[in-house]
Structures are given as C-alpha cells and as structure tokens.
Coordinates of C-alpha atoms and ligand atoms in Angstrom, one line a residue:
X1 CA 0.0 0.0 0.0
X2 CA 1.0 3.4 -0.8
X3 CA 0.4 5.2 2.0
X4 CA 3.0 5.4 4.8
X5 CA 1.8 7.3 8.2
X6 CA 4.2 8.8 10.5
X7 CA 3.3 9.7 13.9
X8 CA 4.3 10.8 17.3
X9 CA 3.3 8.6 20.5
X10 CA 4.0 11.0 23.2
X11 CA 4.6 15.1 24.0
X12 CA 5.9 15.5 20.1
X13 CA 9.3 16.1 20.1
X14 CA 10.5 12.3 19.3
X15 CA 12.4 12.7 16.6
X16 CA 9.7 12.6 14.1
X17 CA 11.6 14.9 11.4
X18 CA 14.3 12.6 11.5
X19 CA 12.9 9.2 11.0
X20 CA 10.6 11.0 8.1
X21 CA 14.0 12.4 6.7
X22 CA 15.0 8.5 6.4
X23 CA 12.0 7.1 4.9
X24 CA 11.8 10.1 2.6
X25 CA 14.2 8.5 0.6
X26 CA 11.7 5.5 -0.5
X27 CA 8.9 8.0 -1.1
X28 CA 7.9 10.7 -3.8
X29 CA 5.3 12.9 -1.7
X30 CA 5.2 14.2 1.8
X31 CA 2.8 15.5 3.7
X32 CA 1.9 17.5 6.6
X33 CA -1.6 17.3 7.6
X34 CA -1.8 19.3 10.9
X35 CA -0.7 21.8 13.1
X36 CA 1.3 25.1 12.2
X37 CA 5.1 26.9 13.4
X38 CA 4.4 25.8 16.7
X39 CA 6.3 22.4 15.6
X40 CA 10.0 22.1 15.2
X41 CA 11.9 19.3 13.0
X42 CA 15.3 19.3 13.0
X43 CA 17.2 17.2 10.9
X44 CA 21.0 16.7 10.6
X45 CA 22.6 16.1 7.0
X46 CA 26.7 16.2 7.6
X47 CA 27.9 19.6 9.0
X48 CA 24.1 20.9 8.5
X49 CA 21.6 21.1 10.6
X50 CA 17.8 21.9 9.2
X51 CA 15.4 22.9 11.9
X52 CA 11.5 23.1 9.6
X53 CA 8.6 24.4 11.4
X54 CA 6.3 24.4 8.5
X55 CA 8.2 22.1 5.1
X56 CA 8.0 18.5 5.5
X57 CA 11.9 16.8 6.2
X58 CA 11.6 15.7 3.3
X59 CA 12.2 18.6 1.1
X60 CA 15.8 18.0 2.1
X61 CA 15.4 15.0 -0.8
X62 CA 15.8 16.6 -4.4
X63 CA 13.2 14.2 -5.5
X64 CA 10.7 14.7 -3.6
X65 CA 7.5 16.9 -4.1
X66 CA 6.4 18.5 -0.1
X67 CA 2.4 19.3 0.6
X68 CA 0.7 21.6 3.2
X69 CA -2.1 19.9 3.9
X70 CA -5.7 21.8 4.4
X71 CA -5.8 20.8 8.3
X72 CA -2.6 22.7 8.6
X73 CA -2.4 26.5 10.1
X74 CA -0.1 28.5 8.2
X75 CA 2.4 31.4 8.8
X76 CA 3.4 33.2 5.6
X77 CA 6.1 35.1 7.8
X78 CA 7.6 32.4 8.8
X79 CA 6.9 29.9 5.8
X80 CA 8.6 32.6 3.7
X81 CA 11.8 32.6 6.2
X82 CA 11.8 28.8 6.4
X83 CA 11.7 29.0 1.9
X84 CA 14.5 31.5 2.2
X85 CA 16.9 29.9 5.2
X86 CA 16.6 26.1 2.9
X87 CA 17.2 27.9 -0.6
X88 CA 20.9 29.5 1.7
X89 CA 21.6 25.9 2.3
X90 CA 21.1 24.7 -1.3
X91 CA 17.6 23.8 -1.2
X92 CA 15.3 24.6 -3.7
X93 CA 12.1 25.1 -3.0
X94 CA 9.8 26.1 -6.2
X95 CA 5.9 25.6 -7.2
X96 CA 7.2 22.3 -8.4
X97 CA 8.4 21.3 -5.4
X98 CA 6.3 22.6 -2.1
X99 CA 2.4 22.6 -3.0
X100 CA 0.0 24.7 -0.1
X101 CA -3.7 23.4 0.3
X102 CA -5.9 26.2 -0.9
X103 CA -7.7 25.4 2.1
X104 CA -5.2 25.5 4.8
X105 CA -5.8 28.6 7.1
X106 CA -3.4 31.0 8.1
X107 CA -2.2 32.8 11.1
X108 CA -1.6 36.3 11.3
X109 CA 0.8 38.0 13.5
X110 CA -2.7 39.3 15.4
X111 CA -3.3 35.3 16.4
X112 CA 0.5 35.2 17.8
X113 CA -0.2 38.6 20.2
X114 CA -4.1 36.8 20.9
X115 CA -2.3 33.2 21.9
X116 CA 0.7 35.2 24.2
X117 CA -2.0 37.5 26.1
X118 CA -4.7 34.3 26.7
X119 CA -1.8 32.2 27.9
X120 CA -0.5 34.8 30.4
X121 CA -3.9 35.7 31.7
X122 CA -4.6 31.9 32.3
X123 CA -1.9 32.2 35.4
X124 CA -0.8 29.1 37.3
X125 CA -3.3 27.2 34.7
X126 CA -1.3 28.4 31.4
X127 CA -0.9 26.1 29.1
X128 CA 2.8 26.7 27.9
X129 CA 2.0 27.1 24.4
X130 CA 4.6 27.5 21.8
X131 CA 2.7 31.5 21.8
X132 CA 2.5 30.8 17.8
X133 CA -1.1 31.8 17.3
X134 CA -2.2 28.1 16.4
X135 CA -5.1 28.1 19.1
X136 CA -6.7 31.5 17.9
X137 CA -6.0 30.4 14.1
X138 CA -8.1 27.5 14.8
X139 CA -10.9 29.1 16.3
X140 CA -11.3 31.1 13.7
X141 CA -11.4 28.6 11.4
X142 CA -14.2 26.1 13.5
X143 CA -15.8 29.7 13.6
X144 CA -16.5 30.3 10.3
X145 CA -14.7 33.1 10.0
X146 CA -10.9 32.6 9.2
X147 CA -8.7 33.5 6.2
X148 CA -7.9 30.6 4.1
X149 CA -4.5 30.0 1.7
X150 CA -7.4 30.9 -1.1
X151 CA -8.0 34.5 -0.4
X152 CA -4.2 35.0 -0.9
X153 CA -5.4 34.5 -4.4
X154 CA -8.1 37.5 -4.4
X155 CA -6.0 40.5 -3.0
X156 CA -9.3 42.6 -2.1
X157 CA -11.1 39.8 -0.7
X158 CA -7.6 39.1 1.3
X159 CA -7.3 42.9 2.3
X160 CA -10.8 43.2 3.7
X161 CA -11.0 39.9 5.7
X162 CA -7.4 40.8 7.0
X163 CA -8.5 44.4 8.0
X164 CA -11.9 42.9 9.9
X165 CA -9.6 40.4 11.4
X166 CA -6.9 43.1 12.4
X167 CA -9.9 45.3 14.0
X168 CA -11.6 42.0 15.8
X169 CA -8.3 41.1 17.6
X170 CA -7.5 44.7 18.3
X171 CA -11.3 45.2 19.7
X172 CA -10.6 41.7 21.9
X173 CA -6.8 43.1 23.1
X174 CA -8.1 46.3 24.0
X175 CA -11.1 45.2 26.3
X176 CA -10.1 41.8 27.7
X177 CA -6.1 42.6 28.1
X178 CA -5.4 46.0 28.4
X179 CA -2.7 45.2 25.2
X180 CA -2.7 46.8 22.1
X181 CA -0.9 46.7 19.1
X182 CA 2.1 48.8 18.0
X183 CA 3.2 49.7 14.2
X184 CA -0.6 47.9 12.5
X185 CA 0.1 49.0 9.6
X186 CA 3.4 47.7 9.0
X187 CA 2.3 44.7 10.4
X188 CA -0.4 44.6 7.8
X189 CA 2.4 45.8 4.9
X190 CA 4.6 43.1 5.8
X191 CA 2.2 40.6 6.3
X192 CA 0.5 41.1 3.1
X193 CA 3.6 40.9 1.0
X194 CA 4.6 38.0 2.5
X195 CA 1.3 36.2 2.3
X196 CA 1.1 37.4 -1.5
X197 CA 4.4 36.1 -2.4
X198 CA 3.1 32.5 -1.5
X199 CA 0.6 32.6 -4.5
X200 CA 2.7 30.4 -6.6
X201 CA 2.2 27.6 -4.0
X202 CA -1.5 27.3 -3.6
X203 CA -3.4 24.9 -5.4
X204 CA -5.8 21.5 -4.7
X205 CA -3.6 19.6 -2.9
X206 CA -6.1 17.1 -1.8
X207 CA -6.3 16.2 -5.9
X208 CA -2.6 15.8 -6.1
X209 CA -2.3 13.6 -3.2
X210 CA -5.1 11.3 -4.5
X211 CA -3.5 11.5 -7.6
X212 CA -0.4 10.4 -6.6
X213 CA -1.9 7.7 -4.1
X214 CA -3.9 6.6 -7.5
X215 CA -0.7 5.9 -9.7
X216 CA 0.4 3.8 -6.7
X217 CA 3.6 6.3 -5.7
X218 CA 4.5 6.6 -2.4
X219 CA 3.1 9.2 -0.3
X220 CA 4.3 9.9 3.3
X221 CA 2.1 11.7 5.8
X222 CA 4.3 13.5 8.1
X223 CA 3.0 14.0 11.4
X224 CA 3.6 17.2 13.9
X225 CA 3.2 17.1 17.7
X226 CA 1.9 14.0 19.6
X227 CA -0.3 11.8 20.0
X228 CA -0.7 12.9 23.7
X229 CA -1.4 16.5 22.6
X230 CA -3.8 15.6 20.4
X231 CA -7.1 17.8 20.8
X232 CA -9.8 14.9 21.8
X233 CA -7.5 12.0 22.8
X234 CA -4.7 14.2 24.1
X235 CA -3.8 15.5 28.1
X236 CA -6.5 17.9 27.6
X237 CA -6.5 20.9 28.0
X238 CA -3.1 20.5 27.9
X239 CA -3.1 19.9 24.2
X240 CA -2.0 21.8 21.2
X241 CA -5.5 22.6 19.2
X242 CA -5.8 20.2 16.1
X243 CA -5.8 16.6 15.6
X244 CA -2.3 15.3 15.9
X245 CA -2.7 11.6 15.4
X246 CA -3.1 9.2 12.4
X247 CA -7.1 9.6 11.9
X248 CA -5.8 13.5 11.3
X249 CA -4.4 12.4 7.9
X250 CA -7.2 12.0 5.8
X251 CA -9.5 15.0 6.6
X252 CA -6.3 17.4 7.1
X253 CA -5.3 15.8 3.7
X254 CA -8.4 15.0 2.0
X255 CA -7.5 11.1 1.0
X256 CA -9.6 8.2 2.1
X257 CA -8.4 5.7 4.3
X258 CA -7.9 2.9 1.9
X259 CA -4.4 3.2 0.9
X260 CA -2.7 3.0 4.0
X261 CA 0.1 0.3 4.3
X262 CA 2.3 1.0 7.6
X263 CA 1.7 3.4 10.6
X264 CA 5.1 4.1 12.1
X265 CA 5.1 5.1 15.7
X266 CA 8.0 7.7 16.5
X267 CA 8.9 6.9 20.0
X268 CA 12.1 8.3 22.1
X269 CA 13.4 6.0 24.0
X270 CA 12.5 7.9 27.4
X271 CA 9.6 10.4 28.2
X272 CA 10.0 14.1 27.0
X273 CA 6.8 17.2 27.2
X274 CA 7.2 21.2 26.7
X275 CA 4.5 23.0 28.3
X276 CA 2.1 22.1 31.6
X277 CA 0.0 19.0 32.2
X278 CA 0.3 15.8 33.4
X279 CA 3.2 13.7 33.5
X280 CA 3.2 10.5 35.4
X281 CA 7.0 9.3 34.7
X282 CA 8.7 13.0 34.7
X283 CA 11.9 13.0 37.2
X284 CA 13.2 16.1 38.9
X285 CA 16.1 14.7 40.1
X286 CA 19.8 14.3 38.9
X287 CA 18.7 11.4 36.1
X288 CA 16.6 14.4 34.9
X289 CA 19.7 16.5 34.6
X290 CA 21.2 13.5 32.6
X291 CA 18.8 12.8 30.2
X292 CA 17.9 16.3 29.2
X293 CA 21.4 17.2 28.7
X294 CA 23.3 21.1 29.2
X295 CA 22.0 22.5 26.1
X296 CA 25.4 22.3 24.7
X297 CA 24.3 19.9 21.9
X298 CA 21.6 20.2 19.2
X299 CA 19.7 16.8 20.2
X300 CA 19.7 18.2 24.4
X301 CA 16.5 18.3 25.0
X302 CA 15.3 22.1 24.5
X303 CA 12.5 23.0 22.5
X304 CA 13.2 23.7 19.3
X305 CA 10.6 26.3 18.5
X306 CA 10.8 28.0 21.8
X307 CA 14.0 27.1 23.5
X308 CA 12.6 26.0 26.8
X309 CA 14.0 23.5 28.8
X310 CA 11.7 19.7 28.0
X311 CA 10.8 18.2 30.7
X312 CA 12.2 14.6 31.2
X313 CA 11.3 11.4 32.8
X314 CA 11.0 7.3 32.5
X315 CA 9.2 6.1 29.4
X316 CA 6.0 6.0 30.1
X317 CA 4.5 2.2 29.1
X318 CA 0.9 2.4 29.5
X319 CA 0.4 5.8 27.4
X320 CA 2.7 4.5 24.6
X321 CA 0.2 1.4 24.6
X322 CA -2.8 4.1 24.5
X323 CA -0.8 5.8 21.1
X324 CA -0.6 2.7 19.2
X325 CA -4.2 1.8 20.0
X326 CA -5.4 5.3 19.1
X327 CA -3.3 5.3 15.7
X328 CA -3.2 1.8 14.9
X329 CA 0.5 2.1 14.8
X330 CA 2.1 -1.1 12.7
X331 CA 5.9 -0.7 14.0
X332 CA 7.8 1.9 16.1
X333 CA 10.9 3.7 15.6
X334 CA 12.4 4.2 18.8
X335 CA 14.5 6.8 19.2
X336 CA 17.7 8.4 20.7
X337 CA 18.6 5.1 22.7
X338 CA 22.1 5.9 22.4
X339 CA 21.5 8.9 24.9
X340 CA 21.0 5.8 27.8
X341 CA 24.2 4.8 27.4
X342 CA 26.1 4.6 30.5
X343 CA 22.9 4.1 33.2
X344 CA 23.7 1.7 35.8
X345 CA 19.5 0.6 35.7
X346 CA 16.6 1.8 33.2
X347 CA 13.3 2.3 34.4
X348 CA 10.2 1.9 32.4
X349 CA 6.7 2.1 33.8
X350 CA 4.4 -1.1 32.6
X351 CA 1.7 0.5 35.2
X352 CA -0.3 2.6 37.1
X353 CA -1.1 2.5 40.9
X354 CA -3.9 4.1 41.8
X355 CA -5.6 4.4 45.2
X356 CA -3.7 1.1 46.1
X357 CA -4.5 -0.9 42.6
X358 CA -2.4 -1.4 40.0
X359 CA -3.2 -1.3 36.5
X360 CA -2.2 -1.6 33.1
X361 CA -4.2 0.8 31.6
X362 CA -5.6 4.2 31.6
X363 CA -8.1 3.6 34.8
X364 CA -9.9 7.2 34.0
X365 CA -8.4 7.9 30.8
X366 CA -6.7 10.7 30.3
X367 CA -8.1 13.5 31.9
X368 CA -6.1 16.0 33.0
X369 CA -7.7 15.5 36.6
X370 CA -7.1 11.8 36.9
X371 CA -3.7 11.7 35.9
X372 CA -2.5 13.8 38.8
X373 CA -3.4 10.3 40.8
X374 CA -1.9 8.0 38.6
X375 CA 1.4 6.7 40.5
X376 CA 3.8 5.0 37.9
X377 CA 4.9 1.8 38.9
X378 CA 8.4 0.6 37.4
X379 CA 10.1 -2.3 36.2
X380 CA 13.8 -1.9 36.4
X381 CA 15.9 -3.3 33.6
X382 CA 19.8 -3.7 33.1
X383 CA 21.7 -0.7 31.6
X384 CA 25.1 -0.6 29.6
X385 CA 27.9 0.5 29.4
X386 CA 29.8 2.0 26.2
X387 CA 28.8 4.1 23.4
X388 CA 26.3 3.0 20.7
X389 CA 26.3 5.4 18.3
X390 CA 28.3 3.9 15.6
X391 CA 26.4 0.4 15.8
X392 CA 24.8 -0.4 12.6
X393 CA 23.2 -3.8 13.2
X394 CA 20.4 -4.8 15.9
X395 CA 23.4 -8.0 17.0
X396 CA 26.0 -5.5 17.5
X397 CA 24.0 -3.9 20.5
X398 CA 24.9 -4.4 24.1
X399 CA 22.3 -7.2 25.0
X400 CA 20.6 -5.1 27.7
X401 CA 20.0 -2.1 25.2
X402 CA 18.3 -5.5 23.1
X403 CA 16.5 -6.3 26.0
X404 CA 14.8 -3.0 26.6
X405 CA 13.9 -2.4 23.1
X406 CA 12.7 -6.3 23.0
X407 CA 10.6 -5.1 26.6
X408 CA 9.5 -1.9 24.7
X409 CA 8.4 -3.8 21.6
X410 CA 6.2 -6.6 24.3
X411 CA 5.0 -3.6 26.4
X412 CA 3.7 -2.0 23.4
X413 CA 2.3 -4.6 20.9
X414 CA 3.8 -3.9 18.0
X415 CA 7.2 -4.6 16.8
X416 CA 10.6 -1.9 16.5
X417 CA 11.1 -2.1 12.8
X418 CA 13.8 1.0 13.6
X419 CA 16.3 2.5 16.0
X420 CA 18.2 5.8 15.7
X421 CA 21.4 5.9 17.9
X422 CA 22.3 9.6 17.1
X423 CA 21.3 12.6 14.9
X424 CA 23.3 11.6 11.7
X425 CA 21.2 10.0 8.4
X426 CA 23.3 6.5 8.8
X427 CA 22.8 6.3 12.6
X428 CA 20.5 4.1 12.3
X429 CA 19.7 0.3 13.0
X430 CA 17.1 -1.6 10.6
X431 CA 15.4 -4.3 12.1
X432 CA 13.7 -7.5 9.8
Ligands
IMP501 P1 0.3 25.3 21.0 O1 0.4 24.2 20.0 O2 1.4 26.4 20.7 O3 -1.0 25.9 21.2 O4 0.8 24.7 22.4 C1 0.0 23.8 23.1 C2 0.8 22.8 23.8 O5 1.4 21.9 22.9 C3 2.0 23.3 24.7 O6 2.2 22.5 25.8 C4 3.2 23.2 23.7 O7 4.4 23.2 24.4 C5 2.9 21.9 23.0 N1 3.5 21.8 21.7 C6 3.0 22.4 20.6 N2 3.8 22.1 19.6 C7 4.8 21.3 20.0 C8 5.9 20.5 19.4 O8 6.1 20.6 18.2 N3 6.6 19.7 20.3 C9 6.3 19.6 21.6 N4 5.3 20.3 22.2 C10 4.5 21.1 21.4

C-alpha cells in the first residue's frame, strides 16, 4: 500500500523529522496534515543542521515533491523565512516542489499577540503554548470566519477579511487585556507581502495527493506534535488545538483511508513534554539532569521552537500502549537510545497504581484531573555500558540495550522495525 503514516506517540518532540527524513528516501510525496510553526523538526545532514517548522523533512530529498495539507495552520512570515533559510543551504524550494492546500488557514501575527495574552492571563493554569497563534487560528477557522490559503489569491477579498480580522483582535486586546498593538500597519504591509508572495504555492492539494496515491507512488504523511497532545485523545486541556494523530491524515489531507500500508510510531526512547499538564513518569532529580542534557548539543532536550527546557522522565508504558491503540500504529521507531548509554539501571513504567490498585491501563483515561493520581509503577531493567552510536546492526548492540527495546516492543504490541542511535542520516539500526 502506498500510504505510509508517520506519527508521534507521546509530547511530540520524538524525533519525528528525522525518521521522516530516512523514509523520505523511498517516497515521492510528503505530507503535513496538521498543526502550524508551533512544531520544530530538526534534521542533521553532515555539518548541516535543518530545523522546519512548517516544510516536510523531506524537502531536504531533491526528489521529492512537499504538501501543506488543508488541516494545517499556516504562517506566511515564517513559511517565507523557512523557503529563504533552505534555498541559503542549497535547497530549492519552487511551485514544483512545495504545494499549499488552498484550504489550509493561516495565522496572522494578530493570532500570535491573541495566543501570548490568553496564555499569560490563564496564570498558574497556562498552558505553555509554543505563543504561535495556532489556538486562535483555529478558532477562527471552526468559527466560520478565518482566512484561508485561497484568499491570498483575491488580493481585495484578502485585504478586507485581513482588516476585519486586524480590528476583531484589536477590539478583543483592547477590552479583555489592556494590550494593544504597536506599528498595525506595518504589520499589515509586511504581512501582506509576504502572504502574496506564496501565490505560486497554492493549489488543490487534496487532488494531487489522490492523484499520486492513485498511480500507486509513495506518499508519506508526516505527522507534527503528539499523539498525547492531540485535541480529543490528548492530556487535555493541555493539548495543542488540532488533531495530531493518524485519523488526522485524511481530513487534514483529503484522501480516504484505503491506501494506507504502515503506521510508524516515532517513539524516544524515554519520556520528553514542553508545556504544563500531566506527567506521570517525569523526574526532577539528577537522572533528569542526565537525560535532558546542558543544552550544549543540538539533540539536548530544548524546544526547538521556543528554547525552553523539555521536561524529562522514565518512558512511560501504558500511554505509549494508548498511542498505538489510538493510531493503529504497525511498527515503532524508537528513538535516541544511544543517549541511555552509560545508566547503571533503566526504568520503564508497565503501570499505574492508583488508590492502592495497579493497573495496566488508563483507569480514567486521560483526563487531565485523573492523571495527577496515577502513581507510575516501574520495572527496572539492566543498563550498559559504552557508546552506541556507531552500531549499525540490531546483533552489535549491548544485549541489555536489546532487551529494553525487545521489553518496549512486548509492552507495546507492535514490533521496533527501527532504531536511531544519534542525529546523523546512517545512525540508524534496521530491524527485519
Ligand atoms: P500550541 O500548539 O502552541 O497551542 O501549544 C499547546 C501545547 O502543545 C503546549 O504545551 C506546547 O508546548 C505543546 N506543543 C506544541 N507544539 C509542540 C511541538 O512541536 N513539540 C512539543 N510540544 C509542542
């Protein structure tokens, strides 16, 4: 089958853009089918390092042809940045090669100011968003009343539904914030030109995708976020606000469900969130320290959107069990194992306690609420010693870094088809 789906089974952040960078070498079209700049990729290619908020990894592959899907929030200032910073690194990106869905909305800078002023206000309850204007964007768009990639092509429909927009926001910053806005209509200028010079872009990209899918070429639909932030069967509220998980692929792409052939599960090899909510496995100990790294590297875990510290912990069992049941995930990809080189003992929760029961399940879901009760309960497994980041074959690995991924593989249901052990292309085991 055609269709390969690639998704994240935790707090996003697992490494998606790199595993999608490695399988975009068997396929001719990606995908994005959600989200906005509020997601960070980074990919590493020899001495360069591509961070993509917006473009698919696998634009990075000259043969490939990159779609924004329509369930996708778009930011012409930054899409335009993101065109310019790939074509200083060699990478062409033309008509013929990045294709935006006519119907994808877009965020304004207004959204950005509406998302940083609702987040603050919220207080001790904030939700840590990436302050990208991807909640706002998609309110207007359930309300009726958003701009879409389309009226880019209309420059006075564009102009007036950008200056009722401008005066809405302004109207809500004024009487529910005390904030204004400084320099509108340079904003406005800026905005504009930018959004107009994306014309080129915009066409049916639901028809291309089928039409691809149709002539039996490989199509890879690239996933943003995580599962667990996903807006109905993420931590919410602490969730990012669009569908994030595999059943997001074929309205934010407009494809049926038929040609789907594997459902790859990005999965870090330990527990990673930005942002508030729940986090049964998260350590604030020295292991913490350890597993998040100084910062000094690219792969330390930061936020590469925002820059904030991730929060860390034990992999988290009974969630990444939830993700494969909510995606129908086929095989994972685990990655960065190499970074638990060197533990004396790995933890990895298989349960929850609660109120003096254990179980092996989400006992009331995933609320929010709930979850503050849910006590992880950890199995403890060998660690190893050594670096593993030049092994190429699954016999080469220390045999307690095989028996975690074998006790990740059990705990989960669904075999690991593919490790990474660093942030290079080759770094990476294949499994049979
Ligand atoms: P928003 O998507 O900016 O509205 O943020 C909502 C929540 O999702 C916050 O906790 C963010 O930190 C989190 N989030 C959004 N995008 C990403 C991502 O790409 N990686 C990890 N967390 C994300």
């Amino acid at each position: 089958m055609p269709l390969t789906i690639v998704i994240g089974t935790q707090w996003g952040d697992e490494g998606k853009g790199r595993i999608v960078d490695v399988l975009s070498a068997e396929a001719q079209l990606i995908a994005r089918y959600s989200g906005g700049d509020n997601a960070g990729h980074t990919v590493t290619v020899g001495k360069d390092i591509f961070k993509l908020h917006q473009i698919p990894s696998g634009i990075i592959h000259a043969h490939t042809v990159s779609v924004l899907g329509n369930g996708m929030v778009i930011n012409p200032n930054t899409l335009t940045a993101e065109i310019e910073l790939l074509s200083q690194k060699g990478i062409l990106v033309s008509p013929q090669r990045l294709a935006i869905s006519h119907a994808a909305h877009l965020i304004t800078p207004m959204h950005r100011l509406l998302d940083q002023a609702q987040d603050e206000a919220r207080g001790a309850s904030k939700i840590g968003t990436t302050g990208r204007g991807i909640g706002p964007a998609y309110v207007d768009k359930a309300a009726r009343r958003g701009l879409r990639a389309q009226d880019i092509l209309d420059p006075v429909v564009f102009r007036e539904k950008l200056m009722a927009h401008v005066q809405e926001v302004r109207r809500q910053l004024q009487l529910f914030f005390g904030s204004d806005v400084t320099d509108e209509q340079s904003l406005i200028e800026e905005y504009t030109a930018k959004a107009m010079s994306l014309a080129p872009y915009i066409c049916d990209t639901g028809a291309l995708v089928r039409d691809y899918l149709s002539k039996g070429m490989h199509v890879l639909a690239e996933g943003a976020q995580g599962t667990l932030l996903d807006l109905d069967q993420g931590t919410y509220p602490y969730v990012t606000s669009s569908c994030t998980t595999a059943a997001g692929v074929f309205s934010g792409l407009g494809i049926g469900v038929q040609p789907v052939g594997r459902v790859v599960g990005i999965t870090k090899a330990f527990q990673t969130r930005v942002g508030s909510g729940p986090f049964p496995t998260e350590l604030l100990d020295e292991t913490a320290g350890r597993l998040r790294g100084s910062g000094a590297n690219p792969w330390d875990e930061f936020g590469t959107t925002t820059g904030r510290p991730r929060r860390v912990g034990w992999l988290d069992g009974v969630l990444l069990r939830y993700a494969v049941a909510i995606n129908g995930v086929s095989e994972l990809a685990l990655t960065k194992l190499d970074i638990l080189s060197g533990f004396s003992a790995i933890k990895v929760c298989a349960a929850y306690r609660v109120e003096g029961k254990e179980y092996d399940f989400l006992p009331g879901g995933l609320q929010a609420r709930q979850m503050q009760t849910y006590q992880p309960v950890y199995e403890e497994l060998p660690g190893w010693e050594g670096d593993i980041r030049s092994v190429r074959r699954w016999e080469d690995l220390p045999s307690q870094a095989q028996q975690y991924v074998r006790r990740i593989a059990q705990i989960a249901g669904v075999p690991v088809r593919t490790i990474s052990v660093g942030p290079e292309r080759e770094q990476v085991i294949y499994l049979a």
